[in-house]
Coordinates of C-alpha atoms in Angstrom, one line a residue:
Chain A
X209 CA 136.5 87.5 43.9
X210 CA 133.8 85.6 41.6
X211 CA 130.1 86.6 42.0
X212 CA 129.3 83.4 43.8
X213 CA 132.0 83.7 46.4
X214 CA 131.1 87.4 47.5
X215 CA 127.3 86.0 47.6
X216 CA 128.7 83.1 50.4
X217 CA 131.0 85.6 52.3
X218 CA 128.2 88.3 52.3
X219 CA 125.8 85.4 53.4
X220 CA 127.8 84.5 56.2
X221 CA 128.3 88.6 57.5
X222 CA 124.7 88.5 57.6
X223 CA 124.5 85.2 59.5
X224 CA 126.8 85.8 62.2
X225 CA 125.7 89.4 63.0
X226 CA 122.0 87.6 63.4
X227 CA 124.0 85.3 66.4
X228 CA 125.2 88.4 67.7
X229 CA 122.2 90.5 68.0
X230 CA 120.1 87.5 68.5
X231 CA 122.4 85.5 72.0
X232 CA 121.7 87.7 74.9
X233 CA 124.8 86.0 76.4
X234 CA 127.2 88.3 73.9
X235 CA 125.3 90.8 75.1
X236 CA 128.2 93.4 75.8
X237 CA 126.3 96.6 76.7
X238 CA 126.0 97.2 80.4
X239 CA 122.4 99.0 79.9
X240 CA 122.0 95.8 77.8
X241 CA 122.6 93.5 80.4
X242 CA 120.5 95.8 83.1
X243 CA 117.9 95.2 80.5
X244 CA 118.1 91.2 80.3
X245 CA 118.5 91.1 84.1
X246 CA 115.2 93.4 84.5
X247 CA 112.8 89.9 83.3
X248 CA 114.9 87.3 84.5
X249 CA 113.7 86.1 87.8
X250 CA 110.2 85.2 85.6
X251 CA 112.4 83.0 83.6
X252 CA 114.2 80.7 85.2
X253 CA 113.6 77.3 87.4
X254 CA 116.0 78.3 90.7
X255 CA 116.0 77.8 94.7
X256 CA 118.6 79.6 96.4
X257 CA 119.5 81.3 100.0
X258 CA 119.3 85.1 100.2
X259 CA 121.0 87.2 102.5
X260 CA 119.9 90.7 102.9
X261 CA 121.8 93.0 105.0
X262 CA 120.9 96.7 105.8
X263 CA 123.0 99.1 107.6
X264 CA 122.4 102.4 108.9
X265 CA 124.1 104.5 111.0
X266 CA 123.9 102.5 114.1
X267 CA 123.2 99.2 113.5
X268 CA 123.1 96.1 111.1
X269 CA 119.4 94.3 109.8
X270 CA 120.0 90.6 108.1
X271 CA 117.8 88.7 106.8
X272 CA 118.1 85.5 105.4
X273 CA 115.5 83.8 103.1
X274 CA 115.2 80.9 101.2
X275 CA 113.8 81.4 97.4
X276 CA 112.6 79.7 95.1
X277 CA 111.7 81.1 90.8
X278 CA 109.5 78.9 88.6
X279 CA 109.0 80.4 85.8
X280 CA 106.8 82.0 84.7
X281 CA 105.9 83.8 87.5
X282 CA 106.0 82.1 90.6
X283 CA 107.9 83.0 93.5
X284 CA 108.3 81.6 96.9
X285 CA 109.9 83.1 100.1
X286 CA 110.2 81.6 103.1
X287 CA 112.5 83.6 105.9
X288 CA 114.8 81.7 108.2
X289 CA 116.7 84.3 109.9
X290 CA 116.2 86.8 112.5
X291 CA 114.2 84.8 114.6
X292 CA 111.3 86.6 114.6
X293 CA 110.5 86.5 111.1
X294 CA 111.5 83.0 111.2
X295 CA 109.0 80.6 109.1
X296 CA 106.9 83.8 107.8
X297 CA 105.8 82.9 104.0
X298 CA 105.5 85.0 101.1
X299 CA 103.7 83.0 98.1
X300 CA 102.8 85.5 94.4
X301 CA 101.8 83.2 91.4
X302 CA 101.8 85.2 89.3
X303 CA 97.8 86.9 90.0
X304 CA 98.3 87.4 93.6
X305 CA 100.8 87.4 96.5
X306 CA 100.2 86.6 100.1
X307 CA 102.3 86.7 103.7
X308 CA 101.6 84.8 106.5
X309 CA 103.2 83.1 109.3
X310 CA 101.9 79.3 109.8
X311 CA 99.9 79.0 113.1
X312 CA 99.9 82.9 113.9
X313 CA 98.3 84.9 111.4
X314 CA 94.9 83.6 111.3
X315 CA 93.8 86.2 108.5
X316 CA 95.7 87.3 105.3
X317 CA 95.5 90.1 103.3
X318 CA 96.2 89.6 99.2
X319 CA 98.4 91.9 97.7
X320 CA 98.7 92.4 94.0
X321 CA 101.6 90.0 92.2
X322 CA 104.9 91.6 92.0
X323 CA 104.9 89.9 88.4
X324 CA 101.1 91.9 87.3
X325 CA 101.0 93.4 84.0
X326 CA 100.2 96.5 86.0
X327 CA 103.4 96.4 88.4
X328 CA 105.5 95.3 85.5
X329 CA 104.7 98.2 83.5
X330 CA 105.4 100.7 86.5
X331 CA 108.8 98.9 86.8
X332 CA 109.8 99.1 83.4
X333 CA 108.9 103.2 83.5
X334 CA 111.4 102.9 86.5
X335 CA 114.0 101.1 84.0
X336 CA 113.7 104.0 81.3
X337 CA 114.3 106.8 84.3
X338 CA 117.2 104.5 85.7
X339 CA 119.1 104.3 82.3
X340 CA 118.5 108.0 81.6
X341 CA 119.7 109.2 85.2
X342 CA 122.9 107.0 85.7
X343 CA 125.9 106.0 83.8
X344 CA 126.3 102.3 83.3
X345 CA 129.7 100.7 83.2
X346 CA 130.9 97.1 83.2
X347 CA 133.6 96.7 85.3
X348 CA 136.0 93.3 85.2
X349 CA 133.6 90.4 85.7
X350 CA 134.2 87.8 88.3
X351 CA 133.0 84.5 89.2
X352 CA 129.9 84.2 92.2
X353 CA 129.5 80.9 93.4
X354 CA 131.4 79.6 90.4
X355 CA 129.3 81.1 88.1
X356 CA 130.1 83.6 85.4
X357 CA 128.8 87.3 86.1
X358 CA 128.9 90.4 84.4
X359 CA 129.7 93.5 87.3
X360 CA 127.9 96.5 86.5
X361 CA 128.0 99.8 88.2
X362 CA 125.6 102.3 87.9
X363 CA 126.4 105.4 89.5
X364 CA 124.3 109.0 89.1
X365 CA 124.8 111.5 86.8
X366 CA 124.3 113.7 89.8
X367 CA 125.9 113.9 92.8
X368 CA 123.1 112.6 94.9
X369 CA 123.4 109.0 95.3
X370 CA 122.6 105.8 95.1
X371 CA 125.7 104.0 93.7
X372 CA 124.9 100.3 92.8
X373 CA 126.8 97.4 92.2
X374 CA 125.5 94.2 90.6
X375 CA 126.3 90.8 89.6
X376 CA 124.1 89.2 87.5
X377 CA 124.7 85.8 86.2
X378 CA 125.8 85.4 82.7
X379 CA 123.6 82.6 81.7
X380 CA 120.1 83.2 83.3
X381 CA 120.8 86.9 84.1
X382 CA 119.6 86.8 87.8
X383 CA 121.1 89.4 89.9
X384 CA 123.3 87.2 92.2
X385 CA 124.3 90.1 94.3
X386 CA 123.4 93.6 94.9
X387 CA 125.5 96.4 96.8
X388 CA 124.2 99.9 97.4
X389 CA 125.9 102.8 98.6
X390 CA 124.6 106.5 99.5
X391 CA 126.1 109.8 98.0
X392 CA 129.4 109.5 100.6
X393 CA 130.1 105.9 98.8
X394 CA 129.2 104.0 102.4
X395 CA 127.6 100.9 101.7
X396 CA 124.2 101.1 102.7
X397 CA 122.5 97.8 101.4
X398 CA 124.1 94.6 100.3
X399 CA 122.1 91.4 98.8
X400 CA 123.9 88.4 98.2
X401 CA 122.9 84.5 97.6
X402 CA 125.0 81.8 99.8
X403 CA 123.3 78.7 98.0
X404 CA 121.9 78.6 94.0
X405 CA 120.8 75.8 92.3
X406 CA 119.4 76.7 88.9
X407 CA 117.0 74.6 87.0
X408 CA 116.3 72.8 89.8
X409 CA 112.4 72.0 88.6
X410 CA 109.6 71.3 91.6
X411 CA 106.2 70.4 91.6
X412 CA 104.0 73.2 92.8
X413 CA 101.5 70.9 94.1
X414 CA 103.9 69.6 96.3
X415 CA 105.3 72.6 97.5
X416 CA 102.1 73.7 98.7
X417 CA 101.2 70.4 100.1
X418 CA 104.1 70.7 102.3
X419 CA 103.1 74.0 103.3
X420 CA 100.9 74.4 106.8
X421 CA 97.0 75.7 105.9
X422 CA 97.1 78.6 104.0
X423 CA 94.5 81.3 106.4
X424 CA 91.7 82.4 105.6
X425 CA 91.4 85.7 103.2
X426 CA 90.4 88.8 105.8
X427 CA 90.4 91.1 102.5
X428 CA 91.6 91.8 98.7
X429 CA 93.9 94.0 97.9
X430 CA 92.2 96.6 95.6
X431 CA 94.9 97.8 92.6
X432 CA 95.4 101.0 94.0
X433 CA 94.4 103.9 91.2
X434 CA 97.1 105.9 90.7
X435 CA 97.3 109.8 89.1
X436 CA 99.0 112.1 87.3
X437 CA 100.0 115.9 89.1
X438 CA 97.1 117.5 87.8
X439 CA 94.4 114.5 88.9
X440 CA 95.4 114.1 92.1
X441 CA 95.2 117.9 91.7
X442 CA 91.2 117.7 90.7
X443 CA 90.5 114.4 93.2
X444 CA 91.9 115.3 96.7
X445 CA 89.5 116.7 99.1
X446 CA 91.7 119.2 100.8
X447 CA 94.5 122.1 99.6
X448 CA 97.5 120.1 98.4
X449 CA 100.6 120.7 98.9
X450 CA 104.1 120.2 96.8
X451 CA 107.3 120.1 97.1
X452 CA 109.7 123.2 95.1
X453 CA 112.5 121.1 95.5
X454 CA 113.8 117.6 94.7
X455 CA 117.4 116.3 94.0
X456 CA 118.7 115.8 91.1
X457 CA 117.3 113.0 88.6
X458 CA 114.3 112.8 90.5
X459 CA 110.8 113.2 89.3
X460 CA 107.1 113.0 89.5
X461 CA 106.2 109.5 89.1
X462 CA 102.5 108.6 90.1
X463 CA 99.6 110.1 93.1
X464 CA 97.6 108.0 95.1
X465 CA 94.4 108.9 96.7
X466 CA 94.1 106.5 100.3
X467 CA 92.2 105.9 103.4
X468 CA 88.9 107.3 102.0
X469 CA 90.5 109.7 100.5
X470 CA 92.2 111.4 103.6
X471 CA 95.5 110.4 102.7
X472 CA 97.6 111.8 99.3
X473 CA 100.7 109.8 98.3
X474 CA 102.9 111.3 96.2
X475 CA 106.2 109.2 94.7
X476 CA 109.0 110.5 93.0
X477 CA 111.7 108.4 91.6
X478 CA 114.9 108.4 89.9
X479 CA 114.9 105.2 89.2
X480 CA 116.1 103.3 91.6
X481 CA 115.0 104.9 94.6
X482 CA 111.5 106.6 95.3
X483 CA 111.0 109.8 97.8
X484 CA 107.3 109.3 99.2
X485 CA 105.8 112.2 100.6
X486 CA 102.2 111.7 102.3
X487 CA 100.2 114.3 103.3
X488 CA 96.5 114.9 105.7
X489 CA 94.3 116.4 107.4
X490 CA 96.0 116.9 110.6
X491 CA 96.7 114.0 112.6
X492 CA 98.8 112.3 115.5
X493 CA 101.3 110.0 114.4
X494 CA 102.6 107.6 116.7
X495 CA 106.7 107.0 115.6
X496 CA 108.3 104.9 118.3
X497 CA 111.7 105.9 119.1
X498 CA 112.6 109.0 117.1
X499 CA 114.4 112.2 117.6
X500 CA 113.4 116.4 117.2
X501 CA 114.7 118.9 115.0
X502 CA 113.8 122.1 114.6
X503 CA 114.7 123.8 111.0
X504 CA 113.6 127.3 110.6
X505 CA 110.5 126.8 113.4
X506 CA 109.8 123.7 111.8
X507 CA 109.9 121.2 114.3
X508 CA 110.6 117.7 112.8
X509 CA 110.6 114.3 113.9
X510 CA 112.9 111.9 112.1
X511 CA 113.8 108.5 112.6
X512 CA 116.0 105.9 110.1
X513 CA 115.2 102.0 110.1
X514 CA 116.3 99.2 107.8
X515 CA 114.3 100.8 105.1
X516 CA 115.4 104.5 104.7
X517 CA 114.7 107.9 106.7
X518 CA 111.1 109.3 107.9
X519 CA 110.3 112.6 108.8
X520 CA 107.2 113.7 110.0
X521 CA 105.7 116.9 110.7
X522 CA 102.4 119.6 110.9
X523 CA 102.0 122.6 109.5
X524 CA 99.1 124.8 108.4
X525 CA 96.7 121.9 109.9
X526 CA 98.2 119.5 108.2
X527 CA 100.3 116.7 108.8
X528 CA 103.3 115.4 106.2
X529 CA 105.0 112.5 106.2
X530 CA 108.0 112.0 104.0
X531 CA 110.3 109.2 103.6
X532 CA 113.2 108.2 101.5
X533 CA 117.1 106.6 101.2
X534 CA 118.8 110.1 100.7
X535 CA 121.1 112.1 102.7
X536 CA 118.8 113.8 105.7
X537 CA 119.8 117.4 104.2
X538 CA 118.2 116.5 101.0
X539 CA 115.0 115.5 103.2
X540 CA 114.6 118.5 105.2
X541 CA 115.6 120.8 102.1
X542 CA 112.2 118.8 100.3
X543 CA 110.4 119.4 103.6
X544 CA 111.5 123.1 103.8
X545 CA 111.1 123.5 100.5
X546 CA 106.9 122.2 100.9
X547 CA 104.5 124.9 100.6
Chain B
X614 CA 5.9 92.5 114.2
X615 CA 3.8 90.4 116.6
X616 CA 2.8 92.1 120.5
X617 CA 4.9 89.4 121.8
X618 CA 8.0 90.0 120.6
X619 CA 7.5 94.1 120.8
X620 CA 6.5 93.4 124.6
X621 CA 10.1 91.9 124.9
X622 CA 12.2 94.7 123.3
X623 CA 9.8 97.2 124.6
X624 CA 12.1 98.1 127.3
X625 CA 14.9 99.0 125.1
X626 CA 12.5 101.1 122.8
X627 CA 12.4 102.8 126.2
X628 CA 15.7 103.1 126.5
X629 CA 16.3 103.9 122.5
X630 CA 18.5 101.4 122.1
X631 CA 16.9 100.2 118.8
X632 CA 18.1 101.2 115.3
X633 CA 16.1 103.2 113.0
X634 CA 14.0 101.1 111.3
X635 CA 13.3 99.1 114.0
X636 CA 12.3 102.2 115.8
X637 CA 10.1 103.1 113.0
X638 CA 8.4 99.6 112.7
X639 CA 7.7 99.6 116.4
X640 CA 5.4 103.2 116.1
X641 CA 3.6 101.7 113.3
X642 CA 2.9 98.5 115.9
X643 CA 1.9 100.9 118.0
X644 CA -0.5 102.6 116.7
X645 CA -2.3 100.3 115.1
X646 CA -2.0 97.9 118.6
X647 CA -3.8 99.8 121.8
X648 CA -2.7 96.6 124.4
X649 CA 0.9 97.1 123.3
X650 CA 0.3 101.3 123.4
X651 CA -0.9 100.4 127.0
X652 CA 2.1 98.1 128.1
X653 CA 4.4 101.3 126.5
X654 CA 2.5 104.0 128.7
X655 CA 3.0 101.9 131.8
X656 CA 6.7 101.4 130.9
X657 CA 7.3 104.8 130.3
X658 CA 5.8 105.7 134.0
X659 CA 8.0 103.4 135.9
X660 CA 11.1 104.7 133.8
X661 CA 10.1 108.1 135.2
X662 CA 9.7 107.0 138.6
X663 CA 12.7 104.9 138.5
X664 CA 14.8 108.3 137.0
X665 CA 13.2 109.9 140.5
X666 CA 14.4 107.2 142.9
X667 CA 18.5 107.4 142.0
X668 CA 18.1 111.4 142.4
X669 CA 17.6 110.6 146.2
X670 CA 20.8 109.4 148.0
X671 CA 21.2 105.8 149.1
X672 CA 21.0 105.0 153.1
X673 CA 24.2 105.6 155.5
X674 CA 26.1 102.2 155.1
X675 CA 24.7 101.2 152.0
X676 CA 27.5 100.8 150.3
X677 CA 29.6 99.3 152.9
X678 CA 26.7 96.6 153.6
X679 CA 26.6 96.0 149.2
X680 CA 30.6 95.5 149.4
X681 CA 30.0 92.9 152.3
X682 CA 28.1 90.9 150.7
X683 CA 29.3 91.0 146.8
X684 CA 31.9 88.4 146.0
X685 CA 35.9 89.0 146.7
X686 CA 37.6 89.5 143.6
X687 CA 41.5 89.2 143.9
X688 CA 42.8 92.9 142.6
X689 CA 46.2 93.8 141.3
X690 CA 47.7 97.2 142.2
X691 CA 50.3 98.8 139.5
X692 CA 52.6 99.9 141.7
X693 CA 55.1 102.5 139.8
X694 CA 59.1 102.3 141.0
X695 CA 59.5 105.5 141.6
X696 CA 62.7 105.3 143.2
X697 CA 65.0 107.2 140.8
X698 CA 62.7 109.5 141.3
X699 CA 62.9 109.5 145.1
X700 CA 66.9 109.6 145.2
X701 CA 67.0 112.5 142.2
X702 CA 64.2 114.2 144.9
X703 CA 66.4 113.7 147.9
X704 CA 69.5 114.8 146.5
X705 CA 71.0 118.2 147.0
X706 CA 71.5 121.0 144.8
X707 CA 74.9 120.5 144.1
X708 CA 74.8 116.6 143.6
X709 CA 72.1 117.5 140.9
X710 CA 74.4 119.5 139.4
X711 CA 77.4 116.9 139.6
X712 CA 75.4 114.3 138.1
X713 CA 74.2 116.6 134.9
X714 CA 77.8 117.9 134.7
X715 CA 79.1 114.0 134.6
X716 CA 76.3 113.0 132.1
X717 CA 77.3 115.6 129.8
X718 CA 81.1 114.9 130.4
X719 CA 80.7 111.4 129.0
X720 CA 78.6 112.5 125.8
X721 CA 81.0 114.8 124.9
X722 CA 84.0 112.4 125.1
X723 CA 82.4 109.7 123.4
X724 CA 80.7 111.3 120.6
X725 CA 81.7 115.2 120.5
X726 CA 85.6 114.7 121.1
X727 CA 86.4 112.4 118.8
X728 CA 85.5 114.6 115.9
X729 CA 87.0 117.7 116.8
X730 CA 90.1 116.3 117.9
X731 CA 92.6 114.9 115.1
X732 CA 93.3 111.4 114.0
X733 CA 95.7 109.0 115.6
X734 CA 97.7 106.9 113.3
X735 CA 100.7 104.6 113.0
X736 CA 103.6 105.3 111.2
X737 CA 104.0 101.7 110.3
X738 CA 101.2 102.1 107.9
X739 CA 103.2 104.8 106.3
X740 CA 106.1 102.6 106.1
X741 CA 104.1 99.9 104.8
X742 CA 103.1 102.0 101.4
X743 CA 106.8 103.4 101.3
X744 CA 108.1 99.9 100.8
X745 CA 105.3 99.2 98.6
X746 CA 106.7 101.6 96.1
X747 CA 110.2 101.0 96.8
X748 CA 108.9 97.5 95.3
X749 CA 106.9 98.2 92.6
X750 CA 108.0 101.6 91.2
X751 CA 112.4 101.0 90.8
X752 CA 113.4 98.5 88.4
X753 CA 115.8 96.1 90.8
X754 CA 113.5 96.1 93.7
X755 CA 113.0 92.7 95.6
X756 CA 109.6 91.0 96.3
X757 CA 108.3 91.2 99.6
X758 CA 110.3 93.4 101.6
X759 CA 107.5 94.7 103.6
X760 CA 108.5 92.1 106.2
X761 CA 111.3 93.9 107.3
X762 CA 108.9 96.4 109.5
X763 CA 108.0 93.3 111.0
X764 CA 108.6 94.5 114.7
X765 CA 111.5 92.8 116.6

């Protein structure tokens, strides 16, 4: 081999591994892809029809929602199924997002964008606990709505659920579908589209001339501050409390001081799911329907909706509230476990 | 100071309603003047006699017959509405008691109870800030699911 050929061949290595690294869509890495997929709703012109369905152990939520992405940063939601979210409206642009139902809600609270530099970078702490607390696997890909996906499953690397399936779209990266499962594998959420049309580019202006009188504002949402262990430690006015025990993969994530500082929030996440524990001066709590149990003379009221499991309870003049999607057992361990 | 004017004013000299150095003019008028020293004396004797006339008490009827014949003047009378103040006196012992009892009842639920007893809340506003961070704070969460507590 002459000098000048080895210089073309050696050329051409360096070209085509540039392609490689550089085209997200040979992206072959499942954390890769879960990586791609974390941005892309920000990036892409789309309009599709979501279907959310929850299941717990005695019933079945849906809800169905029409979508629309314009990148960067704008989403739309409009809900069109059960009836009596029907026509409520979600608009974020990016700086603010507000939900209202046309003709009902006279007043509207803003909350902050789900696209803020100061939610993104909360999410992308999330991402770096999610890829160190499950495995990520590809599985065969298959075709959604005649589009090309890549199947990923990511499932703990403790026994403690969840399990989660996606399918996110090989061009734009958009998760497509979305199924998880608890610790006994029993699917406990499932998010699908039934309609896509990508790149489908609207006018804004339009949009929101179509859209009934936006209400008044009744008040901003203030970015909540939020704290590590040992400030919330320093800034709560009352004796705090903490749980000695949390399952597997899950950790101390951020403290939030509320309600003129009679309310602590405390999350922990492993990623993909957070374990909220609040905790006040005593207080009465209306629940709704709920039922008792009583663990070591701790009597506890507990009651699972669409969203995950709340258990609520006093001791030592306080009251606790503590919510999360993980088996009851691992609840009322964390609840036992308070002191 | 001319007798004329002093003869005027002499009467309230009398009476010492004059100021100081009107006062002190006046004694200088006077004794240098002996017709205006001889209008005082006489003044000064019918004051006297006049002070001796009001020590003796007025005829029976006098006053009566002086009402009679001064001029009506409409008056108003300020009557006070005393008639809490009549019930509270004509109630019994025990509805005294039952009223004070009630009084204090009401204070003590409106303002006193409220602070010793605990806070009510709603669990949806736990919820709320659950799904809030079940948004924000796991990497594949979905905008807006907070209207899912949307109540049925």
């Amino acid at each position: 081999m002459n000098l000048n050929k080895f210089w073309k061949v050696f050329l051409f290595l360096i070209i085509l591994s540039l392609i490689l690294v550089s085209s997200p869509s040979l992206a072959q890495n499942g954390k890769d892809i879960l990586r791609l997929s974390f941005d892309a709703q920000s990036q892409i012109d789309f309009e599709g029809i979501r279907k959310i369905q929850t299941y717990t152990s005695d019933k079945i939520h849906s809800f169905v929602a029409k979508v629309i992405y314009q990148k960067p940063n704008f989403i739309y939601v409009e809900y069109l199924d059960p009836p009596y979210l029907k026509g409520r409206i979600i608009i974020d642009n990016g700086e603010k997002r507000i939900e209202y139902l046309p003709g009902i809600d006279k007043k509207i609270k803003i909350l902050p964008s789900f696209n803020c530099s100061w939610i993104k970078e909360k999410r992308k702490k999330a991402l770096k606990i999610t890829l160190a607390n499950f495995n990520i696997s590809k599985i065969p890909e298959e075709k959604i709505l005649g589009r090309e996906v890549y199947t990923l499953s990511l499932s703990p690397k403790n026994s403690i659920g969840p399990f989660l399936k996606l399918w996110i779209d090989k061009k734009t990266y958009l998760i497509l579908r979305k199924e998880k499962y608890n610790s006994e594998r029993e699917l406990i959420l499932s998010l699908y589209y039934t309609k896509v049309n990508f790149n489908k580019h609207f006018s804004k202006k339009e949009l929101y001339n179509k859209l009934p009188r936006i209400p008044s504002i009744s008040k901003k949402f203030p970015l909540p501050s939020s704290y590590t262990l040992q400030e919330i430690k320093a800034r709560a006015n009352f004796f705090l409390s903490f749980p000695g025990y949390l399952p597997p993969g899950y950790t101390f994530q951020e403290g939030e001081i509320m309600a003129k500082r009679k309310i602590v929030k405390l999350v922990y996440t492993n990623g993909l799911e957070v374990i909220v524990l609040f905790q006040r001066p005593s207080a009465k709590i209306a629940m709704g329907p709920h039922k008792w149990m009583n663990f070591d003379n701790l009597g506890i009221r507990f009651r699972e909706g669409p969203y995950g499991k709340t258990l609520v309870w006093n001791r030592k003049k306080k009251t606790f509230v503590l919510m999360g999607e993980v088996p009851l057992e691992e609840l009322v361990k964390i609840a036992q476990s308070i002191k | 100071m001319n007798c004329d004017w002093l003869k005027e004013n002499l009467s309230a000299y009398v009476d010492g309603e004059m100021n100081f150095i009107t006062r002190w003019r006046i004694k200088r008028h006077l004794k240098e003047c002996l017709e205006c020293s001889k209008e005082l004396r006489q003044l000064e004797k019918i004051h006297k006699l006049s002070k001796l006339a009001i020590l003796v008490s007025p005829e029976s009827h006098f006053y009566d017959r002086l009402k009679a014949k001064l001029p009506k003047v409409e008056t108003i009378e300020h009557k006070k509405n005393r008639v809490f103040e009549n019930i509270w006196i004509a109630l019994p012992q025990g509805g005294k008691a039952a009223i004070l009892v009630g009084i204090a009842l009401i204070l003590f639920l409106s303002v006193i109870y409220p602070r010793l007893s605990s806070t009510s809340l709603n669990i949806d506003r736990f919820e709320k800030e659950y799904l809030l961070s079940q948004e924000t704070l796991t990497c594949v969460g979905e905008p807006a699911t907070s209207l899912i507590l949307t109540s049925e």
